[in-house]
PDB file of C-alpha atoms and ligand atoms in Angstrom:
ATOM      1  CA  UNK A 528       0.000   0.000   0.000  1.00 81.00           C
ATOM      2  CA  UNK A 529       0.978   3.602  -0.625  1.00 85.00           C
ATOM      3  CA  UNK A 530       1.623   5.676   2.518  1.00 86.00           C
ATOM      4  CA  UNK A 531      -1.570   7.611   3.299  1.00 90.00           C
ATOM      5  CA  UNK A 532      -3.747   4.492   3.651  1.00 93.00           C
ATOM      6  CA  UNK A 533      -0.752   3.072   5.746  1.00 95.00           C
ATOM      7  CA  UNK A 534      -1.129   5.844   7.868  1.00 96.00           C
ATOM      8  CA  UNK A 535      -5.380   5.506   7.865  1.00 96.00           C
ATOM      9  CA  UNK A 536      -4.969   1.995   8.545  1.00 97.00           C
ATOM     10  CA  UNK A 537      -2.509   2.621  11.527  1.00 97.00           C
ATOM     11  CA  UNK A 538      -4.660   5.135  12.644  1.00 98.00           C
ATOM     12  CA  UNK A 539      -7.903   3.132  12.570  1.00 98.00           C
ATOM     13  CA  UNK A 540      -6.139  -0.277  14.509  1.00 98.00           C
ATOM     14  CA  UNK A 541      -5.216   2.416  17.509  1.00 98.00           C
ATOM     15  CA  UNK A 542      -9.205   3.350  17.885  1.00 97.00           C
ATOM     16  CA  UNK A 543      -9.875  -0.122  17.346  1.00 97.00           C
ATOM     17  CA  UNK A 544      -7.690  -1.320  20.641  1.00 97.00           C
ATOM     18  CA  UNK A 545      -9.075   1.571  22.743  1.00 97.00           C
ATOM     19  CA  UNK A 546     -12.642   0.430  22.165  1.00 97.00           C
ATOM     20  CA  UNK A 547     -11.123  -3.594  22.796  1.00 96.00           C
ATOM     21  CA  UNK A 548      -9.399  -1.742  26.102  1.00 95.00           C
ATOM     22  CA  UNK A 549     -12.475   0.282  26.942  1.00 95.00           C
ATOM     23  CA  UNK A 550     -14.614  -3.093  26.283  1.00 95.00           C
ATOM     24  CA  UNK A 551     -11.671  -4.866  28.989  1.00 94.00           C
ATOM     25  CA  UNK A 552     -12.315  -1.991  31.650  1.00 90.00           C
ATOM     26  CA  UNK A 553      -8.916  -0.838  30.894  1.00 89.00           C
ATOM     27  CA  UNK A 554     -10.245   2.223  28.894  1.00 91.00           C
ATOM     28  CA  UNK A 555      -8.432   4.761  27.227  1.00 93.00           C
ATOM     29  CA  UNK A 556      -8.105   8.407  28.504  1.00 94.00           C
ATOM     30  CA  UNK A 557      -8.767  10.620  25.590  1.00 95.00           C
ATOM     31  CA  UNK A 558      -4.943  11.985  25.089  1.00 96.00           C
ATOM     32  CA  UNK A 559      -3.909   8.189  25.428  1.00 96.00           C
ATOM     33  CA  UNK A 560      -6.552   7.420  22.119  1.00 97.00           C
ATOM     34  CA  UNK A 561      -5.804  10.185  20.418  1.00 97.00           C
ATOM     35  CA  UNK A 562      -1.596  10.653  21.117  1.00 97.00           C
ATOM     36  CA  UNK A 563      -1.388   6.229  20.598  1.00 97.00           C
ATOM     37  CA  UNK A 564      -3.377   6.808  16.965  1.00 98.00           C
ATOM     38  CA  UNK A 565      -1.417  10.009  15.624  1.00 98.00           C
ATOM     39  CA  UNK A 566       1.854   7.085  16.761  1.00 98.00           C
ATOM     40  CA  UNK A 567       0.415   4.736  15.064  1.00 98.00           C
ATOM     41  CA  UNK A 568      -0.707   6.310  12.253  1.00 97.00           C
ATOM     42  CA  UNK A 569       3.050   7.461  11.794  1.00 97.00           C
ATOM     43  CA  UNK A 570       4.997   4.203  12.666  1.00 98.00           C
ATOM     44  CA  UNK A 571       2.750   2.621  10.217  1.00 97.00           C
ATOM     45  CA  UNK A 572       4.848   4.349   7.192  1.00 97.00           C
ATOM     46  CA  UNK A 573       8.174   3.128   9.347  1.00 96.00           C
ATOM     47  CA  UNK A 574       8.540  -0.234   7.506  1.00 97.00           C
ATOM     48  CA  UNK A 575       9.357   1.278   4.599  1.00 96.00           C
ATOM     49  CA  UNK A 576      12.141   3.073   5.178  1.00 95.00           C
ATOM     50  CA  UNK A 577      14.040   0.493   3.335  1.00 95.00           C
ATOM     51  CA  UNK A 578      12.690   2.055  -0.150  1.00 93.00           C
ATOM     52  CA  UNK A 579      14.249   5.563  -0.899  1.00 91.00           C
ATOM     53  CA  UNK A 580      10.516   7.144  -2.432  1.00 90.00           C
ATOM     54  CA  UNK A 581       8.747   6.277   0.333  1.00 92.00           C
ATOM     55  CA  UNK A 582       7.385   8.768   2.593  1.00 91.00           C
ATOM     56  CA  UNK A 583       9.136   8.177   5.861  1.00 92.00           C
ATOM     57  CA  UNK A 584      12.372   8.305   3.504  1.00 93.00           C
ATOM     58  CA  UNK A 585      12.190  11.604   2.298  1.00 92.00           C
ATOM     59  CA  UNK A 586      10.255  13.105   5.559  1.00 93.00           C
ATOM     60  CA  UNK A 587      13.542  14.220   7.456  1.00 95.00           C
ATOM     61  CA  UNK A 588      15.691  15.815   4.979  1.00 93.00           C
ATOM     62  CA  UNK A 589      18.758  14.265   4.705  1.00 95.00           C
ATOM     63  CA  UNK A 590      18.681  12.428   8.055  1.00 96.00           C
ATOM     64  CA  UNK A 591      16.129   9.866   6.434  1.00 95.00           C
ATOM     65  CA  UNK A 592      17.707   9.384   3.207  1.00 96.00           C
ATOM     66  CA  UNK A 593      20.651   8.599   4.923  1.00 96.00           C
ATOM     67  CA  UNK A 594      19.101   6.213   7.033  1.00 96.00           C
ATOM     68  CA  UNK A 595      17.021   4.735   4.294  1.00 96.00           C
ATOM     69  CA  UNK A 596      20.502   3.744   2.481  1.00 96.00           C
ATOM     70  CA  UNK A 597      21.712   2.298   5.938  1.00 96.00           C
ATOM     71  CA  UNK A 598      18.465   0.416   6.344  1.00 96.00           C
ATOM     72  CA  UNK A 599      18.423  -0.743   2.633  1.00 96.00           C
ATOM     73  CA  UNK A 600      21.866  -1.638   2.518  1.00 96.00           C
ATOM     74  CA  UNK A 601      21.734  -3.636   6.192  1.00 96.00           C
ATOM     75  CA  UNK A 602      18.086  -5.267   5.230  1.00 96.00           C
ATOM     76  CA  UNK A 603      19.884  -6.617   1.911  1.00 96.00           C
ATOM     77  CA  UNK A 604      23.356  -7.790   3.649  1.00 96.00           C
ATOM     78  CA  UNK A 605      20.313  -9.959   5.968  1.00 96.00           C
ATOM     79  CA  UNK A 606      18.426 -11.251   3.370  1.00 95.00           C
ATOM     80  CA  UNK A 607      21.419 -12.340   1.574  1.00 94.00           C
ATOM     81  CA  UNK A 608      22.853 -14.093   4.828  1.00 95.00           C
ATOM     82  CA  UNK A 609      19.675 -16.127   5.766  1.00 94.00           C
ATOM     83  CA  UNK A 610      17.977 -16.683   2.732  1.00 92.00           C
ATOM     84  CA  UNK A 611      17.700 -20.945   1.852  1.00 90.00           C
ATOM     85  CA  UNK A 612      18.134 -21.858  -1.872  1.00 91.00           C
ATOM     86  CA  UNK A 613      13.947 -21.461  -2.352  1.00 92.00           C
ATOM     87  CA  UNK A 614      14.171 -18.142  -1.778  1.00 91.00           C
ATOM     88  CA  UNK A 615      14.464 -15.912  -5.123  1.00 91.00           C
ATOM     89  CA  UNK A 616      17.296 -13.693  -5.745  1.00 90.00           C
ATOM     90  CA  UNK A 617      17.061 -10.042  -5.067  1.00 88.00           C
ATOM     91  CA  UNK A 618      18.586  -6.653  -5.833  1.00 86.00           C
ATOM     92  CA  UNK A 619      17.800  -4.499  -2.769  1.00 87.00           C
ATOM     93  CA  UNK A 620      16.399  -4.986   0.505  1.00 89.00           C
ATOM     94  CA  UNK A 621      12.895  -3.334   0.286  1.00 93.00           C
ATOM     95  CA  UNK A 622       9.926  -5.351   1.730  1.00 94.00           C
ATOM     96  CA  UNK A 623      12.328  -8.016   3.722  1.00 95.00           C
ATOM     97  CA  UNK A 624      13.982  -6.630   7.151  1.00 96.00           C
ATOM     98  CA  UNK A 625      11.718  -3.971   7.958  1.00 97.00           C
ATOM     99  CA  UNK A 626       8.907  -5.957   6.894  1.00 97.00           C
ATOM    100  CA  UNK A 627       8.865  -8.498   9.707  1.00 97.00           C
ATOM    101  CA  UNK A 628       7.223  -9.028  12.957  1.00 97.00           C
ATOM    102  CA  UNK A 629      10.645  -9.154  14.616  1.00 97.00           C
ATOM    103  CA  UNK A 630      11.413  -5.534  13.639  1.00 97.00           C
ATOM    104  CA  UNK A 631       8.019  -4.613  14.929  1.00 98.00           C
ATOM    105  CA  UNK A 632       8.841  -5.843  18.085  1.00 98.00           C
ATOM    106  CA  UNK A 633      12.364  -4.471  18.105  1.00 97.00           C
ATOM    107  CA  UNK A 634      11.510  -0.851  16.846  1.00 97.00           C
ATOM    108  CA  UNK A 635       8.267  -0.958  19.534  1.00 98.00           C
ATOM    109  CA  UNK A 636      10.562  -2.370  22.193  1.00 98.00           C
ATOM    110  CA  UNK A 637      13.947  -0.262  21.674  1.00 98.00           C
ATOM    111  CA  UNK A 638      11.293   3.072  21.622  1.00 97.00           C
ATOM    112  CA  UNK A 639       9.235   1.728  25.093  1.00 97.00           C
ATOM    113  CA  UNK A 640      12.763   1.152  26.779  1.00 97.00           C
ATOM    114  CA  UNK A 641      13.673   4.823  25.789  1.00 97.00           C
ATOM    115  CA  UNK A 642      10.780   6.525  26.662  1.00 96.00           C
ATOM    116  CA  UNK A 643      10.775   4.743  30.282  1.00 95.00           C
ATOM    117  CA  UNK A 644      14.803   5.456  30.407  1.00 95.00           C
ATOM    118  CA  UNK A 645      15.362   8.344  28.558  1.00 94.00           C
ATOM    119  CA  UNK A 646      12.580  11.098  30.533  1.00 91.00           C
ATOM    120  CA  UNK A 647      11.243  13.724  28.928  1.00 93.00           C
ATOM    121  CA  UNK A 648      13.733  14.388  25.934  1.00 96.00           C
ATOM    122  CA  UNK A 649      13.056  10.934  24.732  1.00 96.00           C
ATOM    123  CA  UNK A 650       9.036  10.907  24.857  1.00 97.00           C
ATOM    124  CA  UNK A 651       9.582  14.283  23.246  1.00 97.00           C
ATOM    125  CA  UNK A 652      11.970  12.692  20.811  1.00 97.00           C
ATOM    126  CA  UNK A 653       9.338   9.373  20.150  1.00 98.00           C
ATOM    127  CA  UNK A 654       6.422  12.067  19.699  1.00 98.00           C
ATOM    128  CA  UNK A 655       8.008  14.494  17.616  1.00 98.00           C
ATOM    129  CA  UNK A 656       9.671  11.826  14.875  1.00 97.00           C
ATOM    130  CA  UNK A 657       5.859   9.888  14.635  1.00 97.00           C
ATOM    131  CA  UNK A 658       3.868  13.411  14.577  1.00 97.00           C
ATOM    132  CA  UNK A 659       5.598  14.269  11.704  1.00 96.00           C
ATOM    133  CA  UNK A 660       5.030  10.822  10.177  1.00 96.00           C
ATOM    134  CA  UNK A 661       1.202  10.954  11.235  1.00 96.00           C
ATOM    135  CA  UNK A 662       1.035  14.563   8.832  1.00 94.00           C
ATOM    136  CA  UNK A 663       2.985  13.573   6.005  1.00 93.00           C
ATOM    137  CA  UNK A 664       0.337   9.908   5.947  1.00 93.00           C
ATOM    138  CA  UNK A 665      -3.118  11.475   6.711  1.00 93.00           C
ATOM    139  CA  UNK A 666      -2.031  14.966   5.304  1.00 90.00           C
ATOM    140  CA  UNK A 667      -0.714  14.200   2.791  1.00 83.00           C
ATOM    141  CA  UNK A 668      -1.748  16.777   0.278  1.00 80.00           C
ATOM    142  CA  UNK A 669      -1.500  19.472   2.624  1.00 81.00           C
ATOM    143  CA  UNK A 670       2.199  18.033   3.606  1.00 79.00           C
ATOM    144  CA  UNK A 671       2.947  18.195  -0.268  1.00 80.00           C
ATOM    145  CA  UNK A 672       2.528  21.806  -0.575  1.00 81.00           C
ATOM    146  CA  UNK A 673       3.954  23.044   2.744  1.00 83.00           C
ATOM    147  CA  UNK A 674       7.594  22.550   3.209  1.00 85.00           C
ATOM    148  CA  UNK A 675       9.307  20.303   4.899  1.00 88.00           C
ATOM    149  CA  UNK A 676      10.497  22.784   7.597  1.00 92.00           C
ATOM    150  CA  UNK A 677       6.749  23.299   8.382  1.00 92.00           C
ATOM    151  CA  UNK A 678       5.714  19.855   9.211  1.00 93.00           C
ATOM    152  CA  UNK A 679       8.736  19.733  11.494  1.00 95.00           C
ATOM    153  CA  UNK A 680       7.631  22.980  13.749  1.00 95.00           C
ATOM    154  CA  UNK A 681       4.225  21.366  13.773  1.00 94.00           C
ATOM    155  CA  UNK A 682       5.101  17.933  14.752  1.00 95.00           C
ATOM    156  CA  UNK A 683       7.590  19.612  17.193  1.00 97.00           C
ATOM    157  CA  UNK A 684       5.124  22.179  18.830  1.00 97.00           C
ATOM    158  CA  UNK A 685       1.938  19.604  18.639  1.00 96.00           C
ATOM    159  CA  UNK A 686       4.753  16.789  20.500  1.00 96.00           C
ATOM    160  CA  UNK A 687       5.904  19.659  23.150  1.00 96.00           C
ATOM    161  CA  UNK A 688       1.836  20.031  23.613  1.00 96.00           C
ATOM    162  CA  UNK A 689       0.548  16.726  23.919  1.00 96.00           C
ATOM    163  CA  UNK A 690       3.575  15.646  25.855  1.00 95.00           C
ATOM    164  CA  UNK A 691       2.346  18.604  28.443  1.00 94.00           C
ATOM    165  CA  UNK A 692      -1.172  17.200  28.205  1.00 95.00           C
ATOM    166  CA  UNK A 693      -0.241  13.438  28.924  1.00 94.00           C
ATOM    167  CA  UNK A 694       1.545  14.682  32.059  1.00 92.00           C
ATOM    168  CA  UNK A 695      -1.118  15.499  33.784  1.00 92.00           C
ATOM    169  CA  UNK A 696      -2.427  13.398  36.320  1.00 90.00           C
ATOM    170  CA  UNK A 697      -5.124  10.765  35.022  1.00 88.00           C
ATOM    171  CA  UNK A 698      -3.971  11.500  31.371  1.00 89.00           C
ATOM    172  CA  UNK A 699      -2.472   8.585  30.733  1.00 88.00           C
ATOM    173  CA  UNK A 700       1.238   8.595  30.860  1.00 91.00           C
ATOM    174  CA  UNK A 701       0.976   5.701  33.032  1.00 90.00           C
ATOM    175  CA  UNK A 702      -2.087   3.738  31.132  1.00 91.00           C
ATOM    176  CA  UNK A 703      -1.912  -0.404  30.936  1.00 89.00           C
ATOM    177  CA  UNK A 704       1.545   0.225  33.138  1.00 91.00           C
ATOM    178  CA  UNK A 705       0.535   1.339  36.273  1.00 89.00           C
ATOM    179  CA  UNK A 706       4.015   0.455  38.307  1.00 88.00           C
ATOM    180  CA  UNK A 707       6.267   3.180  39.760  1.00 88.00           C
ATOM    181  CA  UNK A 708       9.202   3.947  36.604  1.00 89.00           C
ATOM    182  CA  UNK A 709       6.592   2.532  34.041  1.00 91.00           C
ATOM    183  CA  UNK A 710       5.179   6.056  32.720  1.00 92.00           C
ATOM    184  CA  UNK A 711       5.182   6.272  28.935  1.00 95.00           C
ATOM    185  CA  UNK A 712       5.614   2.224  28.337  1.00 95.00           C
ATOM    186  CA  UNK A 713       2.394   1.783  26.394  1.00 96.00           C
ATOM    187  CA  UNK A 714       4.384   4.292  23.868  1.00 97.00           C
ATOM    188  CA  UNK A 715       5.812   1.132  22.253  1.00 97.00           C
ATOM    189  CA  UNK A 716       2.647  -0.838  21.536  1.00 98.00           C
ATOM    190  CA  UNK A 717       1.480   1.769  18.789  1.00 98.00           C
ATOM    191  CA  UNK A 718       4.725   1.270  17.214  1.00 98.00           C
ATOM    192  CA  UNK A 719       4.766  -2.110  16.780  1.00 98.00           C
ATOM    193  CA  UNK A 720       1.111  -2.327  16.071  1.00 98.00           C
ATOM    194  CA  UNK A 721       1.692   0.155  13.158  1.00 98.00           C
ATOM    195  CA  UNK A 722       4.768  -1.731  12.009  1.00 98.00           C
ATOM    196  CA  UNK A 723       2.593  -4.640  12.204  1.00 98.00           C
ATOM    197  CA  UNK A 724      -0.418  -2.885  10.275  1.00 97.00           C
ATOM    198  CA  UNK A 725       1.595  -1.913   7.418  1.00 97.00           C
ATOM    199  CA  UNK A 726       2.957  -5.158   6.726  1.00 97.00           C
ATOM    200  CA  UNK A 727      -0.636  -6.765   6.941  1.00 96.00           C
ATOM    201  CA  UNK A 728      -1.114  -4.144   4.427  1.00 94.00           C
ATOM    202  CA  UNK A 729       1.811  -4.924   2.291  1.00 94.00           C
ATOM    203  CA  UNK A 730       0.973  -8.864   2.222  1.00 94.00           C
ATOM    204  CA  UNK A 731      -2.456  -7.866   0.519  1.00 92.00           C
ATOM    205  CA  UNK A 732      -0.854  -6.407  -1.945  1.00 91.00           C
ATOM    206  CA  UNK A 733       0.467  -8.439  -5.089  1.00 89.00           C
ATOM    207  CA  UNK A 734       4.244  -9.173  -3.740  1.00 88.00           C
ATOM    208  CA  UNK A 735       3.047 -10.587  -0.528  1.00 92.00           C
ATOM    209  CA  UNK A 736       5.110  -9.592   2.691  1.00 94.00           C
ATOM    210  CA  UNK A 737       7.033 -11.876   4.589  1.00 95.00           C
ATOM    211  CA  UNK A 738       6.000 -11.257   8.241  1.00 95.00           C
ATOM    212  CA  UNK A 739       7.083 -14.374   9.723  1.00 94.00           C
ATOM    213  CA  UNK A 740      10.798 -14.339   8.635  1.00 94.00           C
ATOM    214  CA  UNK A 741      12.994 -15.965  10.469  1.00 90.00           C
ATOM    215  CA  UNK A 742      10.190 -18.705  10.978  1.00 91.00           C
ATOM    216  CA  UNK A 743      10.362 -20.773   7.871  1.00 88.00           C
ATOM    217  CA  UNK A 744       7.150 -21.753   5.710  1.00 90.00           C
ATOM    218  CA  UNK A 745       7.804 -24.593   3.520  1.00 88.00           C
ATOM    219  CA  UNK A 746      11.314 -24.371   2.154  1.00 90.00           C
ATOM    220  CA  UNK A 747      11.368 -20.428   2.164  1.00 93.00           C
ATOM    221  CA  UNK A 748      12.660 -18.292   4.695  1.00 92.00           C
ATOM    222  CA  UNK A 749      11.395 -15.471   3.257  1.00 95.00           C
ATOM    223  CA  UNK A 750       7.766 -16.759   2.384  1.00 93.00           C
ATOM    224  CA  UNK A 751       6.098 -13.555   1.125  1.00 92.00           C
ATOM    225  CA  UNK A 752       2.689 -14.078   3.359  1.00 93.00           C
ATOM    226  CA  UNK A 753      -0.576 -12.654   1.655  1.00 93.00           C
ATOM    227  CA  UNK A 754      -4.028 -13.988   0.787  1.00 91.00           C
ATOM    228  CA  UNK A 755      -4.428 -16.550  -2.563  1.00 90.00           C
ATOM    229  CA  UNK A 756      -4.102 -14.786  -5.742  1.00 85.00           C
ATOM    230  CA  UNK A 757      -6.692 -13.257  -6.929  1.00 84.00           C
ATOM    231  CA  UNK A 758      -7.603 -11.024  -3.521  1.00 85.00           C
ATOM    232  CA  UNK A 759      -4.801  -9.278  -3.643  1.00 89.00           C
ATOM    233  CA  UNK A 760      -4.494  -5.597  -4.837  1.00 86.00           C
ATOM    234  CA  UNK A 761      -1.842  -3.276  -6.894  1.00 86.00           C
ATOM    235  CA  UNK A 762      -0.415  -0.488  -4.148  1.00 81.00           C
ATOM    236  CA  UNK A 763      -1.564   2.591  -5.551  1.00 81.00           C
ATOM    237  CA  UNK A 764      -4.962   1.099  -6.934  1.00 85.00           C
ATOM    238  CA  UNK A 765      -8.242   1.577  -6.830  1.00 88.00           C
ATOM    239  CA  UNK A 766      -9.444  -0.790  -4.065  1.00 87.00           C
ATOM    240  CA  UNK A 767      -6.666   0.875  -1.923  1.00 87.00           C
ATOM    241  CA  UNK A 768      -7.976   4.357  -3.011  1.00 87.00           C
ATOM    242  CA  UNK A 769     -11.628   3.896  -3.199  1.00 90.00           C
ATOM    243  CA  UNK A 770     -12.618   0.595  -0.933  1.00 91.00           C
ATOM    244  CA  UNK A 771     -10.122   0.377   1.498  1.00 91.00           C
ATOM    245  CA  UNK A 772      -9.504   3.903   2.440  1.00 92.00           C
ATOM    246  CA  UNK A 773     -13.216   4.679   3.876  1.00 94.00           C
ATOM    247  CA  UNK A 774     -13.423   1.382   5.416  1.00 95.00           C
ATOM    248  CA  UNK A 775     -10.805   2.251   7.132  1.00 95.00           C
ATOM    249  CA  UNK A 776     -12.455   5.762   8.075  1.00 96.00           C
ATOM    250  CA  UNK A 777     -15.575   3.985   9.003  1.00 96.00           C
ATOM    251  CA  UNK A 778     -13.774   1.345  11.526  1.00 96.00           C
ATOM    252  CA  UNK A 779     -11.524   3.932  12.907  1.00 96.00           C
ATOM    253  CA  UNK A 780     -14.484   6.227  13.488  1.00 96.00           C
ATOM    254  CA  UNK A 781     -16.617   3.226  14.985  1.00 96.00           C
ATOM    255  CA  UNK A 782     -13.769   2.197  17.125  1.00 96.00           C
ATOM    256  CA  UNK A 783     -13.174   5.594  18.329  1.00 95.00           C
ATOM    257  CA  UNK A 784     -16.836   6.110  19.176  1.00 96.00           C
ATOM    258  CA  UNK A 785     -16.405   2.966  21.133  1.00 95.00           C
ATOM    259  CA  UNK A 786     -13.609   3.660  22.654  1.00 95.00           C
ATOM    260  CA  UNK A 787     -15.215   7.001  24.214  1.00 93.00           C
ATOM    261  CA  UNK A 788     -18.003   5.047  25.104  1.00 88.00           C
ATOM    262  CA  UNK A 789     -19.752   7.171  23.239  1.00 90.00           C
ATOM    263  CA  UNK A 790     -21.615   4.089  21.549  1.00 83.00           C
TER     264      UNK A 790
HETATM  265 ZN1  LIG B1085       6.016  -1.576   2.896  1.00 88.02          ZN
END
């Protein structure tokens, strides 16, 4: 999928595990729903920062691209050092490293063990980076014609803010991780939900996405996971554009409500 209905889709799983926490008696506090989908919505365009035209790529200047070309260049070294003699040839690294549940989980993990380490400066750090993300997915048109310097005072300001407003007592910096030293855990679980979103994403598409890796399926390592044939969708097309996009609106929207307990 392209990035905005990453983003949507990332977006739209967040509302749907606040109305599953409100549902558990675990519910939400509004900042927690809100900050946890804009992070989700954003981390759900991280995957692909092993392909240099993706969003998240170009998003930071020439931080990203840099980054992308480490990424690229460290996903491909992998692929070529674990791949069996089923598994095709390739050229680059996009859709392998990144593109696994075991990133997901590292990326989610590595950010929850900052935010609980690192104070302040690192949940500003986590906020700002995914804010950013979040505009350039679900504004995408508006991101297009601002400049880049723009986005970045907004995601740094609107971080700075809802940092502020999470610190208040009952706001949720201490949601689902109620221990003393545990404020700002949850933080990872939108991250690795949205890395996991966008791969779900990806395997719909026609190249499949292998989530699983290193688990092997059949004789592949890399088993490019995805439903059979002929449900699967072009990126860029227009199921993605036209069906999946508002059913994605529609879900988020419902599990927001839900969430809220406003339904
Ligand atoms: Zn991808």
């Amino acid at each position: 999928m392209m990035g905005p209905a990453h983003s949507l889709s990332g977006a739209a799983a967040w509302l749907g595990v606040g109305a599953a926490a409100a549902a558990l008696d675990r519910p939400m506090p509004w900042p927690v729903l809100l900050v946890g989908a804009l992070i989700c919505a954003g981390a759900a365009l991280a995957p692909d920062l092993d392909h240099k035209s993706a969003t998240i790529s170009r998003a930071f200047g020439p931080v990203s691209r840099t980054l992308c070309e480490i990424v690229d260049k460290l996903s491909y070294a992998v692929y070529k050092a674990t791949r069996s003699s089923h598994d095709p040839r390739r050229s680059g690294g996009h859709r392998t490293l990144t593109h696994t549940w075991l990133w997901a989980v590292l990326i989610g993990g590595g950010a929850a063990a900052a935010a609980v380490t690192g104070g302040r400066w690192a949940v500003l750090a986590i906020l700002f980076v995914h804010l950013v993300l979040a505009v350039e997915g679900l504004l995408w048109r508006a991101a297009r014609m601002s400049s880049d310097v723009l986005v970045w005072l907004l995601g740094a300001t609107s971080a700075w803010l809802l940092a502020d407003v999470l610190d208040q007592p009952g706001n949720g910096a201490n949601w689902l991780f109620t221990g003393p030293g545990q404020e700002y855990l949850w933080l990872g679980l939108p991250i690795v939900l949205g890395a996991l979103v966008h791969d779900i994403g990806d395997a719909l598409t026609v190249s499949g996405c292998p989530i699983l890796w290193p688990l092997p399926i059949g004789r592949k390592r890399w088993y490019p996971l995805g439903p059979p044939k002929g449900m699967r969708f072009r990126a860029g097309s227009w199921v993605e554009l036209k069906v999946l996009t508002p059913v994605f609106m529609i879900l988020g929207g419902i599990g927001g409500a839900a969430a809220l307990n406003l339904i």
